[in-house]
C-alpha atoms as a PDB file:
ATOM      1  CA  GLY A   1     -61.527 134.039 -30.159  1.00  0.00           C
ATOM      2  CA  TYR A   2     -62.337 137.757 -30.051  1.00  0.00           C
ATOM      3  CA  TRP A   3     -65.536 139.729 -30.420  1.00  0.00           C
ATOM      4  CA  LEU A   4     -64.999 142.785 -32.631  1.00  0.00           C
ATOM      5  CA  ALA A   5     -67.225 145.569 -33.870  1.00  0.00           C
ATOM      6  CA  ASN A   6     -69.087 144.674 -37.044  1.00  0.00           C
ATOM      7  CA  PRO A   7     -67.406 146.473 -39.995  1.00  0.00           C
ATOM      8  CA  ALA A   8     -70.865 147.209 -41.461  1.00  0.00           C
ATOM      9  CA  TRP A   9     -71.773 149.137 -38.303  1.00  0.00           C
ATOM     10  CA  ILE A  10     -68.527 151.122 -38.546  1.00  0.00           C
ATOM     11  CA  ALA A  11     -69.176 151.970 -42.214  1.00  0.00           C
ATOM     12  CA  ALA A  12     -72.717 153.079 -41.344  1.00  0.00           C
ATOM     13  CA  GLY A  13     -71.406 155.378 -38.593  1.00  0.00           C
ATOM     14  CA  LYS A  14     -73.145 153.423 -35.813  1.00  0.00           C
ATOM     15  CA  ILE A  15     -69.815 152.722 -34.079  1.00  0.00           C
ATOM     16  CA  ARG A  16     -66.978 155.249 -33.811  1.00  0.00           C
ATOM     17  CA  PRO A  17     -63.939 154.101 -35.802  1.00  0.00           C
ATOM     18  CA  ASP A  18     -61.492 155.109 -33.048  1.00  0.00           C
ATOM     19  CA  THR A  19     -63.076 152.619 -30.626  1.00  0.00           C
ATOM     20  CA  ALA A  20     -64.172 149.977 -33.113  1.00  0.00           C
ATOM     21  CA  TRP A  21     -61.135 147.712 -33.073  1.00  0.00           C
ATOM     22  CA  ARG A  22     -60.858 147.293 -29.320  1.00  0.00           C
ATOM     23  CA  PRO A  23     -61.378 143.542 -28.921  1.00  0.00           C
ATOM     24  CA  TRP A  24     -63.671 142.117 -26.274  1.00  0.00           C
ATOM     25  CA  ARG A  25     -62.935 138.731 -24.835  1.00  0.00           C
ATOM     26  CA  VAL A  26     -66.639 138.231 -24.153  1.00  0.00           C
ATOM     27  CA  SER A  27     -69.688 139.961 -25.531  1.00  0.00           C
ATOM     28  CA  PRO A  28     -72.564 138.817 -23.295  1.00  0.00           C
ATOM     29  CA  THR A  29     -75.180 139.671 -25.909  1.00  0.00           C
ATOM     30  CA  GLY A  30     -73.159 138.146 -28.752  1.00  0.00           C
ATOM     31  CA  TYR A  31     -72.447 135.042 -26.688  1.00  0.00           C
ATOM     32  CA  LEU A  32     -76.151 134.523 -25.935  1.00  0.00           C
ATOM     33  CA  HIS A  33     -77.044 135.009 -29.605  1.00  0.00           C
ATOM     34  CA  GLU A  34     -74.369 132.495 -30.633  1.00  0.00           C
ATOM     35  CA  LEU A  35     -75.487 130.032 -27.958  1.00  0.00           C
ATOM     36  CA  ALA A  36     -79.044 130.221 -29.301  1.00  0.00           C
ATOM     37  CA  GLY A  37     -77.880 129.902 -32.915  1.00  0.00           C
ATOM     38  CA  ASN A  38     -79.218 133.375 -33.588  1.00  0.00           C
ATOM     39  CA  ILE A  39     -76.178 135.240 -34.933  1.00  0.00           C
ATOM     40  CA  GLY A  40     -76.212 137.188 -38.147  1.00  0.00           C
ATOM     41  CA  ALA A  41     -74.324 139.576 -40.379  1.00  0.00           C
ATOM     42  CA  GLY A  42     -76.298 142.518 -38.984  1.00  0.00           C
ATOM     43  CA  ASP A  43     -75.263 142.090 -35.339  1.00  0.00           C
ATOM     44  CA  ARG A  44     -73.327 144.839 -33.537  1.00  0.00           C
ATOM     45  CA  VAL A  45     -70.341 142.577 -32.877  1.00  0.00           C
ATOM     46  CA  VAL A  46     -68.883 139.608 -34.734  1.00  0.00           C
ATOM     47  CA  HIS A  47     -66.943 136.716 -33.269  1.00  0.00           C
ATOM     48  CA  LEU A  48     -63.614 136.050 -34.964  1.00  0.00           C
ATOM     49  CA  SER A  49     -62.672 132.400 -34.837  1.00  0.00           C
ATOM     50  CA  ASP A  50     -60.366 129.994 -36.636  1.00  0.00           C
ATOM     51  CA  GLY A  51     -63.434 127.920 -37.510  1.00  0.00           C
ATOM     52  CA  GLY A  52     -62.215 124.913 -35.545  1.00  0.00           C
ATOM     53  CA  HIS A  53     -65.566 124.555 -33.849  1.00  0.00           C
ATOM     54  CA  ILE A  54     -66.980 123.461 -37.233  1.00  0.00           C
ATOM     55  CA  GLU A  55     -64.007 121.698 -38.839  1.00  0.00           C
ATOM     56  CA  ASN A  56     -60.259 122.140 -38.445  1.00  0.00           C
ATOM     57  CA  LEU A  57     -59.253 122.921 -42.039  1.00  0.00           C
ATOM     58  CA  GLY A  58     -61.278 126.126 -42.338  1.00  0.00           C
ATOM     59  CA  ILE A  59     -62.783 124.971 -45.646  1.00  0.00           C
ATOM     60  CA  TYR A  60     -66.474 124.675 -44.724  1.00  0.00           C
ATOM     61  CA  SER A  61     -67.282 128.318 -45.505  1.00  0.00           C
ATOM     62  CA  LEU A  62     -65.406 128.125 -48.807  1.00  0.00           C
ATOM     63  CA  LEU A  63     -67.603 125.211 -49.830  1.00  0.00           C
ATOM     64  CA  ARG A  64     -70.710 127.214 -48.901  1.00  0.00           C
ATOM     65  CA  ARG A  65     -69.437 129.938 -51.251  1.00  0.00           C
ATOM     66  CA  ARG A  66     -68.982 127.300 -53.978  1.00  0.00           C
ATOM     67  CA  CYS A  67     -65.352 128.218 -54.647  1.00  0.00           C
ATOM     68  CA  ARG A  68     -63.905 126.738 -57.837  1.00  0.00           C
ATOM     69  CA  LEU A  69     -60.395 126.314 -56.385  1.00  0.00           C
ATOM     70  CA  ILE A  70     -59.755 125.431 -52.751  1.00  0.00           C
ATOM     71  CA  ILE A  71     -56.281 124.866 -51.346  1.00  0.00           C
ATOM     72  CA  ALA A  72     -56.373 123.103 -47.983  1.00  0.00           C
ATOM     73  CA  ILE A  73     -53.275 122.967 -45.794  1.00  0.00           C
ATOM     74  CA  ASP A  74     -53.570 120.246 -43.164  1.00  0.00           C
ATOM     75  CA  ALA A  75     -51.010 120.723 -40.407  1.00  0.00           C
ATOM     76  CA  GLU A  76     -52.968 119.042 -37.632  1.00  0.00           C
ATOM     77  CA  GLU A  77     -51.367 116.635 -35.200  1.00  0.00           C
ATOM     78  CA  ASP A  78     -51.918 113.383 -37.095  1.00  0.00           C
ATOM     79  CA  ALA A  79     -49.103 110.938 -36.343  1.00  0.00           C
ATOM     80  CA  ALA A  80     -51.250 108.037 -37.563  1.00  0.00           C
ATOM     81  CA  MET A  81     -51.876 109.860 -40.859  1.00  0.00           C
ATOM     82  CA  SER A  82     -55.570 109.075 -40.489  1.00  0.00           C
ATOM     83  CA  PHE A  83     -56.647 112.361 -42.154  1.00  0.00           C
ATOM     84  CA  GLY A  84     -59.269 113.026 -39.471  1.00  0.00           C
ATOM     85  CA  ALA A  85     -59.762 116.710 -40.309  1.00  0.00           C
ATOM     86  CA  LEU A  86     -60.257 115.944 -44.002  1.00  0.00           C
ATOM     87  CA  GLY A  87     -62.617 113.070 -43.189  1.00  0.00           C
ATOM     88  CA  ASP A  88     -64.710 115.392 -41.028  1.00  0.00           C
ATOM     89  CA  LEU A  89     -64.804 118.013 -43.791  1.00  0.00           C
ATOM     90  CA  ILE A  90     -65.925 115.453 -46.386  1.00  0.00           C
ATOM     91  CA  ARG A  91     -68.647 114.171 -44.055  1.00  0.00           C
ATOM     92  CA  PHE A  92     -69.922 117.666 -43.106  1.00  0.00           C
ATOM     93  CA  ALA A  93     -69.922 118.768 -46.750  1.00  0.00           C
ATOM     94  CA  ARG A  94     -71.992 115.750 -47.778  1.00  0.00           C
ATOM     95  CA  MET A  95     -74.436 115.875 -44.837  1.00  0.00           C
ATOM     96  CA  ASP A  96     -74.924 119.645 -44.529  1.00  0.00           C
ATOM     97  CA  MET A  97     -74.625 120.843 -48.116  1.00  0.00           C
ATOM     98  CA  ALA A  98     -74.933 117.756 -50.386  1.00  0.00           C
ATOM     99  CA  ILE A  99     -71.424 118.500 -51.707  1.00  0.00           C
ATOM    100  CA  GLN A 100     -69.148 115.607 -52.669  1.00  0.00           C
ATOM    101  CA  ILE A 101     -65.358 115.825 -52.367  1.00  0.00           C
ATOM    102  CA  ASP A 102     -63.612 113.026 -54.262  1.00  0.00           C
ATOM    103  CA  ILE A 103     -59.915 112.695 -53.440  1.00  0.00           C
ATOM    104  CA  ASP A 104     -57.406 109.811 -53.490  1.00  0.00           C
ATOM    105  CA  LEU A 105     -54.940 110.034 -50.596  1.00  0.00           C
ATOM    106  CA  ASP A 106     -52.897 106.917 -51.384  1.00  0.00           C
ATOM    107  CA  HIS A 107     -49.771 108.909 -52.353  1.00  0.00           C
ATOM    108  CA  VAL A 108     -49.943 110.932 -49.134  1.00  0.00           C
ATOM    109  CA  ARG A 109     -50.395 107.872 -46.893  1.00  0.00           C
ATOM    110  CA  ARG A 110     -47.275 106.426 -45.333  1.00  0.00           C
ATOM    111  CA  ILE A 111     -45.446 103.804 -47.383  1.00  0.00           C
ATOM    112  CA  GLY A 112     -44.065 101.882 -44.401  1.00  0.00           C
ATOM    113  CA  LYS A 113     -45.172 101.513 -40.850  1.00  0.00           C
ATOM    114  CA  PRO A 114     -44.427 104.555 -38.657  1.00  0.00           C
ATOM    115  CA  ALA A 115     -41.883 102.489 -36.722  1.00  0.00           C
ATOM    116  CA  GLU A 116     -39.974 101.981 -39.978  1.00  0.00           C
ATOM    117  CA  ASP A 117     -39.443 105.070 -42.127  1.00  0.00           C
ATOM    118  CA  GLY A 118     -43.020 106.374 -42.056  1.00  0.00           C
ATOM    119  CA  LEU A 119     -42.527 108.304 -45.280  1.00  0.00           C
ATOM    120  CA  SER A 120     -45.180 109.337 -47.785  1.00  0.00           C
ATOM    121  CA  ARG A 121     -44.738 109.303 -51.567  1.00  0.00           C
ATOM    122  CA  ASP A 122     -46.105 112.842 -51.865  1.00  0.00           C
ATOM    123  CA  HIS A 123     -47.128 115.795 -49.716  1.00  0.00           C
ATOM    124  CA  MET A 124     -50.272 116.541 -51.686  1.00  0.00           C
ATOM    125  CA  ALA A 125     -53.316 115.176 -53.428  1.00  0.00           C
ATOM    126  CA  ILE A 126     -55.704 116.804 -55.873  1.00  0.00           C
ATOM    127  CA  GLY A 127     -59.392 116.054 -55.803  1.00  0.00           C
ATOM    128  CA  GLU A 128     -62.655 117.217 -57.293  1.00  0.00           C
ATOM    129  CA  ILE A 129     -65.537 119.028 -55.637  1.00  0.00           C
ATOM    130  CA  ASP A 130     -69.000 118.221 -56.975  1.00  0.00           C
ATOM    131  CA  TYR A 131     -71.429 120.958 -55.975  1.00  0.00           C
ATOM    132  CA  GLY A 132     -74.440 119.114 -57.319  1.00  0.00           C
ATOM    133  CA  ASP A 133     -74.633 119.167 -61.110  1.00  0.00           C
ATOM    134  CA  ALA A 134     -72.292 118.327 -63.977  1.00  0.00           C
ATOM    135  CA  SER A 135     -71.369 121.957 -64.705  1.00  0.00           C
ATOM    136  CA  ASP A 136     -70.822 122.862 -61.046  1.00  0.00           C
ATOM    137  CA  LYS A 137     -67.385 121.470 -60.166  1.00  0.00           C
ATOM    138  CA  GLY A 138     -64.345 122.664 -58.275  1.00  0.00           C
ATOM    139  CA  LEU A 139     -60.721 121.674 -57.758  1.00  0.00           C
ATOM    140  CA  PHE A 140     -59.549 120.651 -54.278  1.00  0.00           C
ATOM    141  CA  VAL A 141     -55.790 120.833 -53.609  1.00  0.00           C
ATOM    142  CA  TYR A 142     -54.831 119.159 -50.337  1.00  0.00           C
ATOM    143  CA  LEU A 143     -51.388 119.705 -48.773  1.00  0.00           C
ATOM    144  CA  LYS A 144     -50.496 117.541 -45.758  1.00  0.00           C
ATOM    145  CA  SER A 145     -47.768 118.028 -43.192  1.00  0.00           C
ATOM    146  CA  SER A 146     -45.740 114.933 -44.056  1.00  0.00           C
ATOM    147  CA  LEU A 147     -42.265 113.699 -44.853  1.00  0.00           C
ATOM    148  CA  THR A 148     -41.200 112.109 -48.138  1.00  0.00           C
ATOM    149  CA  GLY A 149     -37.432 111.834 -47.583  1.00  0.00           C
ATOM    150  CA  ASP A 150     -36.428 114.636 -49.955  1.00  0.00           C
ATOM    151  CA  GLU A 151     -36.627 117.423 -47.364  1.00  0.00           C
ATOM    152  CA  GLY A 152     -32.918 118.063 -46.860  1.00  0.00           C
ATOM    153  CA  GLU A 153     -30.420 117.454 -44.087  1.00  0.00           C
ATOM    154  CA  ALA A 154     -31.640 120.097 -41.627  1.00  0.00           C
ATOM    155  CA  LEU A 155     -35.110 118.551 -41.519  1.00  0.00           C
ATOM    156  CA  ARG A 156     -33.706 115.010 -41.394  1.00  0.00           C
ATOM    157  CA  LYS A 157     -31.572 116.017 -38.408  1.00  0.00           C
ATOM    158  CA  TYR A 158     -34.578 117.577 -36.682  1.00  0.00           C
ATOM    159  CA  LYS A 159     -36.664 114.439 -37.308  1.00  0.00           C
ATOM    160  CA  ALA A 160     -33.870 112.325 -35.798  1.00  0.00           C
ATOM    161  CA  ILE A 161     -33.900 114.302 -32.543  1.00  0.00           C
ATOM    162  CA  GLU A 162     -37.690 114.934 -32.535  1.00  0.00           C
ATOM    163  CA  PRO A 163     -39.480 111.702 -33.558  1.00  0.00           C
ATOM    164  CA  ALA A 164     -42.914 113.398 -33.270  1.00  0.00           C
ATOM    165  CA  PHE A 165     -42.040 115.808 -36.115  1.00  0.00           C
ATOM    166  CA  PRO A 166     -44.079 116.879 -38.106  1.00  0.00           C
ATOM    167  CA  HIS A 167     -46.967 115.933 -35.823  1.00  0.00           C
ATOM    168  CA  HIS A 168     -46.211 117.499 -32.453  1.00  0.00           C
ATOM    169  CA  PRO A 169     -49.189 117.758 -30.107  1.00  0.00           C
ATOM    170  CA  THR A 170     -50.791 121.190 -30.328  1.00  0.00           C
ATOM    171  CA  MET A 171     -53.237 121.137 -27.425  1.00  0.00           C
ATOM    172  CA  GLY A 172     -50.682 121.294 -24.634  1.00  0.00           C
ATOM    173  CA  ASP A 173     -47.936 123.356 -26.275  1.00  0.00           C
ATOM    174  CA  GLN A 174     -48.698 126.027 -28.832  1.00  0.00           C
ATOM    175  CA  PHE A 175     -45.389 127.850 -28.343  1.00  0.00           C
ATOM    176  CA  TYR A 176     -42.478 126.605 -30.436  1.00  0.00           C
ATOM    177  CA  ASP A 177     -38.832 127.258 -29.673  1.00  0.00           C
ATOM    178  CA  GLU A 178     -36.671 128.652 -32.467  1.00  0.00           C
ATOM    179  CA  GLU A 179     -35.506 125.280 -33.821  1.00  0.00           C
ATOM    180  CA  GLN A 180     -39.015 123.797 -33.848  1.00  0.00           C
ATOM    181  CA  PHE A 181     -40.458 126.882 -35.519  1.00  0.00           C
ATOM    182  CA  GLU A 182     -37.753 126.811 -38.201  1.00  0.00           C
ATOM    183  CA  ALA A 183     -38.325 123.090 -38.841  1.00  0.00           C
ATOM    184  CA  TYR A 184     -42.061 123.609 -39.427  1.00  0.00           C
ATOM    185  CA  ARG A 185     -41.449 126.757 -41.495  1.00  0.00           C
ATOM    186  CA  SER A 186     -38.898 124.936 -43.658  1.00  0.00           C
ATOM    187  CA  LEU A 187     -41.178 121.945 -44.126  1.00  0.00           C
ATOM    188  CA  GLY A 188     -44.091 124.208 -45.076  1.00  0.00           C
ATOM    189  CA  TYR A 189     -41.915 126.042 -47.603  1.00  0.00           C
ATOM    190  CA  HIS A 190     -40.696 122.717 -49.037  1.00  0.00           C
ATOM    191  CA  ILE A 191     -44.229 121.337 -49.348  1.00  0.00           C
ATOM    192  CA  ALA A 192     -45.526 124.493 -51.051  1.00  0.00           C
ATOM    193  CA  ASP A 193     -42.516 124.540 -53.393  1.00  0.00           C
ATOM    194  CA  GLN A 194     -43.078 120.886 -54.335  1.00  0.00           C
ATOM    195  CA  ALA A 195     -46.791 121.543 -54.917  1.00  0.00           C
END
């Protein structure tokens, strides 16, 4: 959410390096250009964003670059395990770029109802990206914040006292206490290790 000096302008000597990395919360000119859909790589300032205004996984730009291997980590609040962020990405890719993402999420879906154990069989799924012709394919590795039951006692204990784990709301509270941070860090490490 910051406007920063364009690195190309710094390299060209148009902006002094000692003042270049002072972030602006708002660049009136940049904001107007963005509002009008008239931003470009040659502008004086660039807006740094997590990409959530397009789609929440941050994969859209990687698809535009036709990457052969994309690893998506989905840690959104998704207690229903509806895969909303992935569904949006698949839809945007198809509509905007004619790119197909084919992925089977059955092993990541919950086995039982959330009121029961709510466990998944796996934390990940692997799919294929079709960029438009037979020779233009990519691999899509999707990791989902989920529980399978093999996470260890510390995470089981945390789940017992925090039923929302691993899908705490993020809009109202983006600051974790030490125990919550450690639970999410441990789960992320476990998921990556399993993958």
